PDB file as gemmi writes it, atoms N, CA and C in Angstrom:
CRYST1    1.000    1.000    1.000  90.00  90.00  90.00 P 1                      
ATOM      1  N   MET A   1       0.836  -1.366  -0.384  1.00  0.00           N  
ATOM      2  CA  MET A   1      -0.125   0.444  -0.177  1.00  0.00           C  
ATOM      3  C   MET A   1       0.895   1.319  -0.163  1.00  0.00           C  
ATOM      4  N   ALA A   2       0.382   2.304  -0.250  1.00  0.00           N  
ATOM      5  CA  ALA A   2       1.251   3.445  -0.838  1.00  0.00           C  
ATOM      6  C   ALA A   2       1.212   4.402   0.448  1.00  0.00           C  
ATOM      7  N   GLU A   3       2.251   4.898   0.646  1.00  0.00           N  
ATOM      8  CA  GLU A   3       2.612   5.768   2.123  1.00  0.00           C  
ATOM      9  C   GLU A   3       1.618   6.914   1.571  1.00  0.00           C  
ATOM     10  N   LYS A   4       1.125   7.236   2.560  1.00  0.00           N  
ATOM     11  CA  LYS A   4       0.551   8.846   2.271  1.00  0.00           C  
ATOM     12  C   LYS A   4       1.266  10.226   3.325  1.00  0.00           C  
ATOM     13  N   VAL A   5       1.607  10.867   2.342  1.00  0.00           N  
ATOM     14  CA  VAL A   5       2.359  12.544   3.117  1.00  0.00           C  
ATOM     15  C   VAL A   5       1.896  13.392   2.748  1.00  0.00           C  
ATOM     16  N   LYS A   6       1.945  14.450   3.903  1.00  0.00           N  
ATOM     17  CA  LYS A   6       1.073  15.792   4.352  1.00  0.00           C  
ATOM     18  C   LYS A   6       2.396  16.573   3.746  1.00  0.00           C  
ATOM     19  N   MET A   7       1.636  17.152   2.580  1.00  0.00           N  
ATOM     20  CA  MET A   7       2.039  18.471   1.798  1.00  0.00           C  
ATOM     21  C   MET A   7       1.032  19.884   2.081  1.00  0.00           C  
ATOM     22  N   LYS A   8       2.461  20.839   1.977  1.00  0.00           N  
ATOM     23  CA  LYS A   8       1.435  21.862   1.267  1.00  0.00           C  
ATOM     24  C   LYS A   8       1.678  22.244   0.033  1.00  0.00           C  
ATOM     25  N   ILE A   9       0.908  22.908  -0.652  1.00  0.00           N  
ATOM     26  CA  ILE A   9       0.680  23.265  -1.990  1.00  0.00           C  
ATOM     27  C   ILE A   9       0.705  25.205  -1.952  1.00  0.00           C  
ATOM     28  N   THR A  10       1.341  25.923  -2.668  1.00  0.00           N  
ATOM     29  CA  THR A  10       0.533  27.239  -2.327  1.00  0.00           C  
ATOM     30  C   THR A  10      -0.026  27.775  -3.984  1.00  0.00           C  
ATOM     31  N   ILE A  11      -1.170  27.856  -4.372  1.00  0.00           N  
ATOM     32  CA  ILE A  11      -1.961  28.486  -5.136  1.00  0.00           C  
ATOM     33  C   ILE A  11      -1.914  30.003  -5.101  1.00  0.00           C  
ATOM     34  N   ALA A  12      -1.778  30.590  -6.174  1.00  0.00           N  
ATOM     35  CA  ALA A  12      -2.131  32.207  -6.108  1.00  0.00           C  
ATOM     36  C   ALA A  12      -2.245  32.586  -4.822  1.00  0.00           C  
ATOM     37  N   GLY A  13      -0.721  32.459  -4.256  1.00  0.00           N  
ATOM     38  CA  GLY A  13      -0.560  32.789  -2.866  1.00  0.00           C  
ATOM     39  C   GLY A  13      -1.084  32.862  -1.434  1.00  0.00           C  
ATOM     40  N   ARG A  14      -2.053  31.540  -1.733  1.00  0.00           N  
ATOM     41  CA  ARG A  14      -2.442  30.556  -0.080  1.00  0.00           C  
ATOM     42  C   ARG A  14      -1.854  29.000  -0.178  1.00  0.00           C  
ATOM     43  N   GLN A  15      -2.022  29.025   0.614  1.00  0.00           N  
ATOM     44  CA  GLN A  15      -1.313  27.541   1.257  1.00  0.00           C  
ATOM     45  C   GLN A  15      -2.748  26.390   1.295  1.00  0.00           C  
ATOM     46  N   TYR A  16      -2.516  25.457   1.295  1.00  0.00           N  
ATOM     47  CA  TYR A  16      -3.577  24.369   0.959  1.00  0.00           C  
ATOM     48  C   TYR A  16      -2.771  22.955   1.483  1.00  0.00           C  
ATOM     49  N   PRO A  17      -3.207  22.854   2.532  1.00  0.00           N  
ATOM     50  CA  PRO A  17      -2.787  21.252   3.267  1.00  0.00           C  
ATOM     51  C   PRO A  17      -3.125  20.395   2.861  1.00  0.00           C  
ATOM     52  N   MET A  18      -2.500  19.373   2.411  1.00  0.00           N  
ATOM     53  CA  MET A  18      -2.959  17.904   1.552  1.00  0.00           C  
ATOM     54  C   MET A  18      -2.715  16.576   1.892  1.00  0.00           C  
ATOM     55  N   THR A  19      -2.826  15.587   2.216  1.00  0.00           N  
ATOM     56  CA  THR A  19      -2.114  14.743   2.751  1.00  0.00           C  
ATOM     57  C   THR A  19      -3.002  13.528   1.064  1.00  0.00           C  
ATOM     58  N   VAL A  20      -1.711  13.194   0.373  1.00  0.00           N  
ATOM     59  CA  VAL A  20      -1.487  12.537  -0.678  1.00  0.00           C  
ATOM     60  C   VAL A  20      -0.562  10.938  -0.622  1.00  0.00           C  
ATOM     61  N   HIS A  21      -0.733  10.423  -1.454  1.00  0.00           N  
ATOM     62  CA  HIS A  21      -0.047   9.232  -1.977  1.00  0.00           C  
ATOM     63  C   HIS A  21       1.169   9.482  -2.403  1.00  0.00           C  
ATOM     64  N   GLU A  22       2.058   8.767  -1.451  1.00  0.00           N  
ATOM     65  CA  GLU A  22       3.907   9.734  -2.070  1.00  0.00           C  
ATOM     66  C   GLU A  22       4.003   9.627  -3.437  1.00  0.00           C  
ATOM     67  N   HIS A  23       3.536   8.954  -4.476  1.00  0.00           N  
ATOM     68  CA  HIS A  23       3.496   8.851  -5.522  1.00  0.00           C  
ATOM     69  C   HIS A  23       3.226  10.048  -6.455  1.00  0.00           C  
ATOM     70  N   GLU A  24       2.165  10.684  -5.950  1.00  0.00           N  
ATOM     71  CA  GLU A  24       1.533  11.906  -6.085  1.00  0.00           C  
ATOM     72  C   GLU A  24       1.549  12.944  -6.273  1.00  0.00           C  
ATOM     73  N   GLU A  25       2.664  13.024  -5.198  1.00  0.00           N  
ATOM     74  CA  GLU A  25       3.290  14.241  -4.605  1.00  0.00           C  
ATOM     75  C   GLU A  25       3.905  15.506  -5.864  1.00  0.00           C  
ATOM     76  N   GLU A  26       5.045  14.368  -6.397  1.00  0.00           N  
ATOM     77  CA  GLU A  26       5.151  15.344  -7.050  1.00  0.00           C  
ATOM     78  C   GLU A  26       4.763  16.073  -8.611  1.00  0.00           C  
ATOM     79  N   THR A  27       3.654  14.795  -8.862  1.00  0.00           N  
ATOM     80  CA  THR A  27       2.896  15.997 -10.023  1.00  0.00           C  
ATOM     81  C   THR A  27       1.718  16.132  -9.451  1.00  0.00           C  
ATOM     82  N   ILE A  28       1.549  16.865  -8.060  1.00  0.00           N  
ATOM     83  CA  ILE A  28       0.533  17.871  -7.206  1.00  0.00           C  
ATOM     84  C   ILE A  28       1.172  18.973  -7.558  1.00  0.00           C  
ATOM     85  N   ARG A  29       2.419  19.083  -7.026  1.00  0.00           N  
ATOM     86  CA  ARG A  29       3.889  20.088  -7.373  1.00  0.00           C  
ATOM     87  C   ARG A  29       3.636  20.713  -8.801  1.00  0.00           C  
ATOM     88  N   LYS A  30       4.087  19.929  -9.753  1.00  0.00           N  
ATOM     89  CA  LYS A  30       3.735  20.075 -11.018  1.00  0.00           C  
ATOM     90  C   LYS A  30       2.698  20.909 -11.132  1.00  0.00           C  
ATOM     91  N   ALA A  31       1.448  20.604 -10.898  1.00  0.00           N  
ATOM     92  CA  ALA A  31      -0.163  20.954 -11.342  1.00  0.00           C  
ATOM     93  C   ALA A  31       0.155  22.278 -10.832  1.00  0.00           C  
ATOM     94  N   GLY A  32       0.166  22.550  -9.232  1.00  0.00           N  
ATOM     95  CA  GLY A  32       0.445  23.942  -8.523  1.00  0.00           C  
ATOM     96  C   GLY A  32       1.089  24.700  -8.652  1.00  0.00           C  
ATOM     97  N   LYS A  33       2.608  24.594  -9.411  1.00  0.00           N  
ATOM     98  CA  LYS A  33       3.130  24.969 -10.364  1.00  0.00           C  
ATOM     99  C   LYS A  33       2.791  25.782 -11.748  1.00  0.00           C  
ATOM    100  N   GLU A  34       2.494  24.269 -12.395  1.00  0.00           N  
ATOM    101  CA  GLU A  34       1.418  25.049 -13.783  1.00  0.00           C  
ATOM    102  C   GLU A  34       0.710  26.065 -13.584  1.00  0.00           C  
ATOM    103  N   ILE A  35      -0.304  26.014 -12.566  1.00  0.00           N  
ATOM    104  CA  ILE A  35      -1.934  26.619 -12.197  1.00  0.00           C  
ATOM    105  C   ILE A  35      -0.452  28.231 -11.668  1.00  0.00           C  
ATOM    106  N   ASN A  36      -0.112  28.088 -11.150  1.00  0.00           N  
ATOM    107  CA  ASN A  36       0.511  29.495 -10.618  1.00  0.00           C  
ATOM    108  C   ASN A  36       1.023  30.475 -12.151  1.00  0.00           C  
ATOM    109  N   GLU A  37       2.075  29.319 -13.033  1.00  0.00           N  
ATOM    110  CA  GLU A  37       2.295  30.200 -13.892  1.00  0.00           C  
ATOM    111  C   GLU A  37       1.309  30.547 -14.832  1.00  0.00           C  
ATOM    112  N   MET A  38       0.121  29.759 -14.943  1.00  0.00           N  
ATOM    113  CA  MET A  38      -0.847  30.010 -15.788  1.00  0.00           C  
ATOM    114  C   MET A  38      -1.496  31.250 -15.230  1.00  0.00           C  
ATOM    115  N   ILE A  39      -1.767  31.234 -13.794  1.00  0.00           N  
ATOM    116  CA  ILE A  39      -2.136  32.816 -13.266  1.00  0.00           C  
ATOM    117  C   ILE A  39      -1.513  34.058 -13.831  1.00  0.00           C  
ATOM    118  N   LYS A  40      -0.194  33.725 -13.449  1.00  0.00           N  
ATOM    119  CA  LYS A  40       0.960  35.286 -13.483  1.00  0.00           C  
ATOM    120  C   LYS A  40       0.331  35.138 -15.569  1.00  0.00           C  
ATOM    121  N   ILE A  41       0.594  34.752 -16.545  1.00  0.00           N  
ATOM    122  CA  ILE A  41       0.242  34.527 -17.687  1.00  0.00           C  
ATOM    123  C   ILE A  41      -1.337  35.554 -17.986  1.00  0.00           C  
ATOM    124  N   PHE A  42      -2.355  35.126 -17.599  1.00  0.00           N  
ATOM    125  CA  PHE A  42      -3.819  35.628 -17.399  1.00  0.00           C  
ATOM    126  C   PHE A  42      -3.396  37.281 -16.612  1.00  0.00           C  
ATOM    127  N   GLU A  43      -2.743  37.581 -15.721  1.00  0.00           N  
ATOM    128  CA  GLU A  43      -2.601  38.686 -15.137  1.00  0.00           C  
ATOM    129  C   GLU A  43      -1.687  39.524 -15.734  1.00  0.00           C  
ATOM    130  N   GLN A  44      -0.960  39.398 -16.812  1.00  0.00           N  
ATOM    131  CA  GLN A  44      -0.536  40.173 -17.466  1.00  0.00           C  
ATOM    132  C   GLN A  44      -0.985  39.936 -18.467  1.00  0.00           C  
ATOM    133  N   LYS A  45      -1.067  38.913 -19.225  1.00  0.00           N  
ATOM    134  CA  LYS A  45      -2.284  39.113 -20.742  1.00  0.00           C  
ATOM    135  C   LYS A  45      -3.350  39.678 -20.699  1.00  0.00           C  
ATOM    136  N   TYR A  46      -4.173  40.122 -19.474  1.00  0.00           N  
ATOM    137  CA  TYR A  46      -5.652  40.499 -19.721  1.00  0.00           C  
ATOM    138  C   TYR A  46      -5.912  41.583 -18.552  1.00  0.00           C  
ATOM    139  N   ASP A  47      -4.681  41.869 -17.617  1.00  0.00           N  
ATOM    140  CA  ASP A  47      -4.625  42.745 -16.150  1.00  0.00           C  
ATOM    141  C   ASP A  47      -5.538  42.757 -15.609  1.00  0.00           C  
ATOM    142  N   ILE A  48      -5.505  41.338 -15.283  1.00  0.00           N  
ATOM    143  CA  ILE A  48      -6.233  40.782 -14.268  1.00  0.00           C  
ATOM    144  C   ILE A  48      -5.558  40.831 -12.973  1.00  0.00           C  
ATOM    145  N   ARG A  49      -6.731  41.785 -11.958  1.00  0.00           N  
ATOM    146  CA  ARG A  49      -6.040  42.028 -10.466  1.00  0.00           C  
ATOM    147  C   ARG A  49      -6.494  41.239  -9.577  1.00  0.00           C  
ATOM    148  N   ASP A  50      -7.578  40.328  -9.965  1.00  0.00           N  
ATOM    149  CA  ASP A  50      -8.613  39.698  -8.690  1.00  0.00           C  
ATOM    150  C   ASP A  50      -7.917  38.537  -9.427  1.00  0.00           C  
ATOM    151  N   LYS A  51      -7.346  37.548  -7.995  1.00  0.00           N  
ATOM    152  CA  LYS A  51      -6.690  35.983  -8.258  1.00  0.00           C  
ATOM    153  C   LYS A  51      -8.011  35.145  -8.860  1.00  0.00           C  
ATOM    154  N   GLN A  52      -9.363  35.434  -7.830  1.00  0.00           N  
ATOM    155  CA  GLN A  52     -10.366  34.711  -7.993  1.00  0.00           C  
ATOM    156  C   GLN A  52     -10.530  34.674  -9.655  1.00  0.00           C  
ATOM    157  N   ASP A  53     -10.436  35.869 -10.385  1.00  0.00           N  
ATOM    158  CA  ASP A  53     -10.482  35.832 -12.308  1.00  0.00           C  
ATOM    159  C   ASP A  53      -9.567  34.892 -12.948  1.00  0.00           C  
ATOM    160  N   ALA A  54      -8.751  35.137 -12.259  1.00  0.00           N  
ATOM    161  CA  ALA A  54      -7.325  34.463 -12.878  1.00  0.00           C  
ATOM    162  C   ALA A  54      -7.370  32.555 -12.568  1.00  0.00           C  
ATOM    163  N   LEU A  55      -7.828  32.638 -11.213  1.00  0.00           N  
ATOM    164  CA  LEU A  55      -8.624  31.215 -11.385  1.00  0.00           C  
ATOM    165  C   LEU A  55      -9.406  30.566 -11.909  1.00  0.00           C  
ATOM    166  N   ALA A  56     -10.369  31.180 -12.584  1.00  0.00           N  
ATOM    167  CA  ALA A  56     -11.633  30.899 -12.828  1.00  0.00           C  
ATOM    168  C   ALA A  56     -11.477  30.978 -14.538  1.00  0.00           C  
ATOM    169  N   MET A  57     -10.084  31.413 -14.754  1.00  0.00           N  
ATOM    170  CA  MET A  57      -9.697  31.199 -16.263  1.00  0.00           C  
ATOM    171  C   MET A  57      -8.956  29.926 -16.297  1.00  0.00           C  
ATOM    172  N   CYS A  58      -8.384  29.751 -15.543  1.00  0.00           N  
ATOM    173  CA  CYS A  58      -6.909  28.494 -15.301  1.00  0.00           C  
ATOM    174  C   CYS A  58      -8.351  27.620 -15.350  1.00  0.00           C  
ATOM    175  N   ALA A  59      -8.956  27.701 -14.740  1.00  0.00           N  
ATOM    176  CA  ALA A  59     -10.001  26.315 -14.232  1.00  0.00           C  
ATOM    177  C   ALA A  59     -10.826  25.992 -15.823  1.00  0.00           C  
ATOM    178  N   LEU A  60     -11.236  27.335 -16.244  1.00  0.00           N  
ATOM    179  CA  LEU A  60     -11.746  26.704 -17.490  1.00  0.00           C  
ATOM    180  C   LEU A  60     -11.153  26.591 -18.764  1.00  0.00           C  
ATOM    181  N   GLN A  61      -9.652  26.398 -18.995  1.00  0.00           N  
ATOM    182  CA  GLN A  61      -9.009  26.237 -19.808  1.00  0.00           C  
ATOM    183  C   GLN A  61      -8.467  24.896 -19.503  1.00  0.00           C  
ATOM    184  N   PHE A  62      -8.402  24.725 -18.122  1.00  0.00           N  
ATOM    185  CA  PHE A  62      -8.017  22.969 -18.325  1.00  0.00           C  
ATOM    186  C   PHE A  62      -9.329  22.105 -18.435  1.00  0.00           C  
ATOM    187  N   VAL A  63     -10.681  22.449 -18.277  1.00  0.00           N  
ATOM    188  CA  VAL A  63     -11.608  21.767 -18.031  1.00  0.00           C  
ATOM    189  C   VAL A  63     -12.111  21.488 -19.343  1.00  0.00           C  
ATOM    190  N   SER A  64     -12.015  23.127 -20.333  1.00  0.00           N  
ATOM    191  CA  SER A  64     -11.781  22.467 -21.734  1.00  0.00           C  
ATOM    192  C   SER A  64     -10.786  21.543 -22.514  1.00  0.00           C  
ATOM    193  N   LYS A  65      -9.495  22.107 -22.369  1.00  0.00           N  
ATOM    194  CA  LYS A  65      -8.626  20.938 -22.694  1.00  0.00           C  
ATOM    195  C   LYS A  65      -8.933  19.619 -22.944  1.00  0.00           C  
ATOM    196  N   SER A  66      -9.223  19.471 -20.670  1.00  0.00           N  
ATOM    197  CA  SER A  66      -9.958  17.986 -20.876  1.00  0.00           C  
ATOM    198  C   SER A  66     -10.913  17.323 -21.395  1.00  0.00           C  
ATOM    199  N   MET A  67     -11.796  18.583 -21.672  1.00  0.00           N  
ATOM    200  CA  MET A  67     -13.188  17.635 -22.338  1.00  0.00           C  
ATOM    201  C   MET A  67     -12.656  17.347 -24.106  1.00  0.00           C  
ATOM    202  N   THR A  68     -12.058  18.076 -24.551  1.00  0.00           N  
ATOM    203  CA  THR A  68     -11.732  18.195 -26.030  1.00  0.00           C  
ATOM    204  C   THR A  68     -10.410  16.691 -26.036  1.00  0.00           C  
ATOM    205  N   MET A  69      -9.688  16.581 -24.989  1.00  0.00           N  
ATOM    206  CA  MET A  69      -8.904  15.219 -25.424  1.00  0.00           C  
ATOM    207  C   MET A  69     -10.051  13.867 -24.952  1.00  0.00           C  
ATOM    208  N   GLU A  70     -11.285  13.885 -23.909  1.00  0.00           N  
ATOM    209  CA  GLU A  70     -12.397  13.095 -23.635  1.00  0.00           C  
ATOM    210  C   GLU A  70     -12.513  12.744 -24.879  1.00  0.00           C  
ATOM    211  N   LYS A  71     -13.346  14.171 -25.953  1.00  0.00           N  
ATOM    212  CA  LYS A  71     -13.904  13.519 -27.113  1.00  0.00           C  
ATOM    213  C   LYS A  71     -13.240  13.033 -28.172  1.00  0.00           C  
ATOM    214  N   SER A  72     -11.938  13.454 -28.060  1.00  0.00           N  
ATOM    215  CA  SER A  72     -10.937  12.886 -29.159  1.00  0.00           C  
ATOM    216  C   SER A  72     -10.499  11.387 -29.218  1.00  0.00           C  
ATOM    217  N   GLU A  73     -10.531  10.564 -26.996  1.00  0.00           N  
ATOM    218  CA  GLU A  73     -10.570   9.688 -27.248  1.00  0.00           C  
ATOM    219  C   GLU A  73     -11.398   8.897 -27.170  1.00  0.00           C  
ATOM    220  N   SER A  74     -12.724   9.083 -27.120  1.00  0.00           N  
ATOM    221  CA  SER A  74     -13.744   9.151 -27.544  1.00  0.00           C  
ATOM    222  C   SER A  74     -14.192   8.466 -29.081  1.00  0.00           C  
ATOM    223  N   ASP A  75     -13.562   9.573 -29.382  1.00  0.00           N  
ATOM    224  CA  ASP A  75     -13.873   9.598 -31.292  1.00  0.00           C  
ATOM    225  C   ASP A  75     -13.246   8.227 -31.919  1.00  0.00           C  
ATOM    226  N   ASN A  76     -11.782   8.376 -30.904  1.00  0.00           N  
ATOM    227  CA  ASN A  76     -10.932   6.888 -31.369  1.00  0.00           C  
ATOM    228  C   ASN A  76     -10.896   5.816 -31.110  1.00  0.00           C  
ATOM    229  N   ASP A  77     -12.103   5.376 -29.814  1.00  0.00           N  
ATOM    230  CA  ASP A  77     -12.313   4.247 -29.312  1.00  0.00           C  
ATOM    231  C   ASP A  77     -13.472   3.892 -30.631  1.00  0.00           C  
ATOM    232  N   THR A  78     -14.485   4.980 -30.772  1.00  0.00           N  
ATOM    233  CA  THR A  78     -15.418   4.969 -31.839  1.00  0.00           C  
ATOM    234  C   THR A  78     -14.812   4.214 -33.124  1.00  0.00           C  
ATOM    235  N   GLU A  79     -13.399   4.914 -33.780  1.00  0.00           N  
ATOM    236  CA  GLU A  79     -13.650   4.568 -34.721  1.00  0.00           C  
ATOM    237  C   GLU A  79     -12.553   2.569 -34.680  1.00  0.00           C  
ATOM    238  N   LEU A  80     -11.992   2.877 -33.583  1.00  0.00           N  
ATOM    239  CA  LEU A  80     -11.199   1.455 -33.421  1.00  0.00           C  
ATOM    240  C   LEU A  80     -12.474   0.172 -32.946  1.00  0.00           C  
ATOM    241  N   ALA A  81     -13.353   0.680 -32.566  1.00  0.00           N  
ATOM    242  CA  ALA A  81     -14.617   0.053 -32.452  1.00  0.00           C  
ATOM    243  C   ALA A  81     -15.224  -0.240 -33.803  1.00  0.00           C  
ATOM    244  N   GLN A  82     -15.568   0.367 -34.669  1.00  0.00           N  
ATOM    245  CA  GLN A  82     -15.432   0.373 -35.699  1.00  0.00           C  
ATOM    246  C   GLN A  82     -14.580  -0.659 -36.803  1.00  0.00           C  
ATOM    247  N   ARG A  83     -13.531  -0.533 -37.086  1.00  0.00           N  
ATOM    248  CA  ARG A  83     -12.449  -1.362 -37.680  1.00  0.00           C  
ATOM    249  C   ARG A  83     -12.380  -2.243 -36.772  1.00  0.00           C  
ATOM    250  N   LEU A  84     -12.363  -2.772 -35.618  1.00  0.00           N  
ATOM    251  CA  LEU A  84     -13.122  -4.214 -35.188  1.00  0.00           C  
ATOM    252  C   LEU A  84     -13.883  -5.169 -35.545  1.00  0.00           C  
ATOM    253  N   GLN A  85     -15.354  -4.261 -35.984  1.00  0.00           N  
ATOM    254  CA  GLN A  85     -16.430  -4.902 -36.590  1.00  0.00           C  
ATOM    255  C   GLN A  85     -15.900  -5.384 -37.861  1.00  0.00           C  
ATOM    256  N   ASN A  86     -15.261  -4.095 -38.741  1.00  0.00           N  
ATOM    257  CA  ASN A  86     -15.506  -4.681 -39.971  1.00  0.00           C  
ATOM    258  C   ASN A  86     -14.206  -5.834 -40.135  1.00  0.00           C  
ATOM    259  N   ILE A  87     -13.102  -6.137 -39.388  1.00  0.00           N  
ATOM    260  CA  ILE A  87     -12.351  -7.337 -39.096  1.00  0.00           C  
ATOM    261  C   ILE A  87     -12.719  -8.743 -38.960  1.00  0.00           C  
ATOM    262  N   ILE A  88     -13.765  -8.355 -37.735  1.00  0.00           N  
ATOM    263  CA  ILE A  88     -14.865  -9.854 -37.440  1.00  0.00           C  
ATOM    264  C   ILE A  88     -15.605  -9.939 -38.603  1.00  0.00           C  
ATOM    265  N   GLN A  89     -16.224  -9.225 -39.086  1.00  0.00           N  
ATOM    266  CA  GLN A  89     -17.048  -9.138 -40.549  1.00  0.00           C  
ATOM    267  C   GLN A  89     -16.366  -9.744 -41.919  1.00  0.00           C  
ATOM    268  N   LEU A  90     -15.162  -9.243 -42.094  1.00  0.00           N  
ATOM    269  CA  LEU A  90     -14.189  -9.888 -42.662  1.00  0.00           C  
ATOM    270  C   LEU A  90     -13.641 -11.423 -43.120  1.00  0.00           C  
ATOM    271  N   ILE A  91     -13.587 -11.655 -41.437  1.00  0.00           N  
ATOM    272  CA  ILE A  91     -13.140 -13.083 -40.811  1.00  0.00           C  
ATOM    273  C   ILE A  91     -14.370 -13.888 -41.115  1.00  0.00           C  
ATOM    274  N   ASP A  92     -15.251 -13.317 -40.554  1.00  0.00           N  
ATOM    275  CA  ASP A  92     -16.962 -14.238 -40.729  1.00  0.00           C  
ATOM    276  C   ASP A  92     -16.949 -14.340 -42.090  1.00  0.00           C  
ATOM    277  N   LYS A  93     -16.928 -13.512 -43.161  1.00  0.00           N  
ATOM    278  CA  LYS A  93     -16.934 -13.872 -44.613  1.00  0.00           C  
ATOM    279  C   LYS A  93     -15.952 -14.978 -44.644  1.00  0.00           C  
ATOM    280  N   GLN A  94     -14.613 -15.442 -44.387  1.00  0.00           N  
ATOM    281  CA  GLN A  94     -14.092 -15.758 -44.652  1.00  0.00           C  
ATOM    282  C   GLN A  94     -13.995 -17.873 -44.283  1.00  0.00           C  
ATOM    283  N   LEU A  95     -14.251 -17.304 -42.796  1.00  0.00           N  
ATOM    284  CA  LEU A  95     -14.742 -18.853 -42.619  1.00  0.00           C  
ATOM    285  C   LEU A  95     -16.477 -19.043 -43.247  1.00  0.00           C  
ATOM    286  N   ASN A  96     -16.928 -18.579 -43.793  1.00  0.00           N  
ATOM    287  CA  ASN A  96     -18.443 -19.132 -44.676  1.00  0.00           C  
ATOM    288  C   ASN A  96     -18.354 -19.829 -46.170  1.00  0.00           C  
TER     289      ASN A  96                                                      
END                                                                             
């Protein structure tokens, strides 16, 4: 069983204590760093002064990317299923 560790992550100037599996710690730290970098970009690019607005824009961008990837994976799964069905039909024709 994976060991749990306590950590603190700082996002938008606020610290958040967390307890995570040891193998997740590095990923969470990288995610926090990426969020903070994105906040800086939004603040500079759109002259945002409220961290809440920058966080909302980060959330929107991350969820949008996630949904796009899920749709792409779903489309790939559908295409793969169709190809497999075609192969099955070809095999059935050869056997009959």
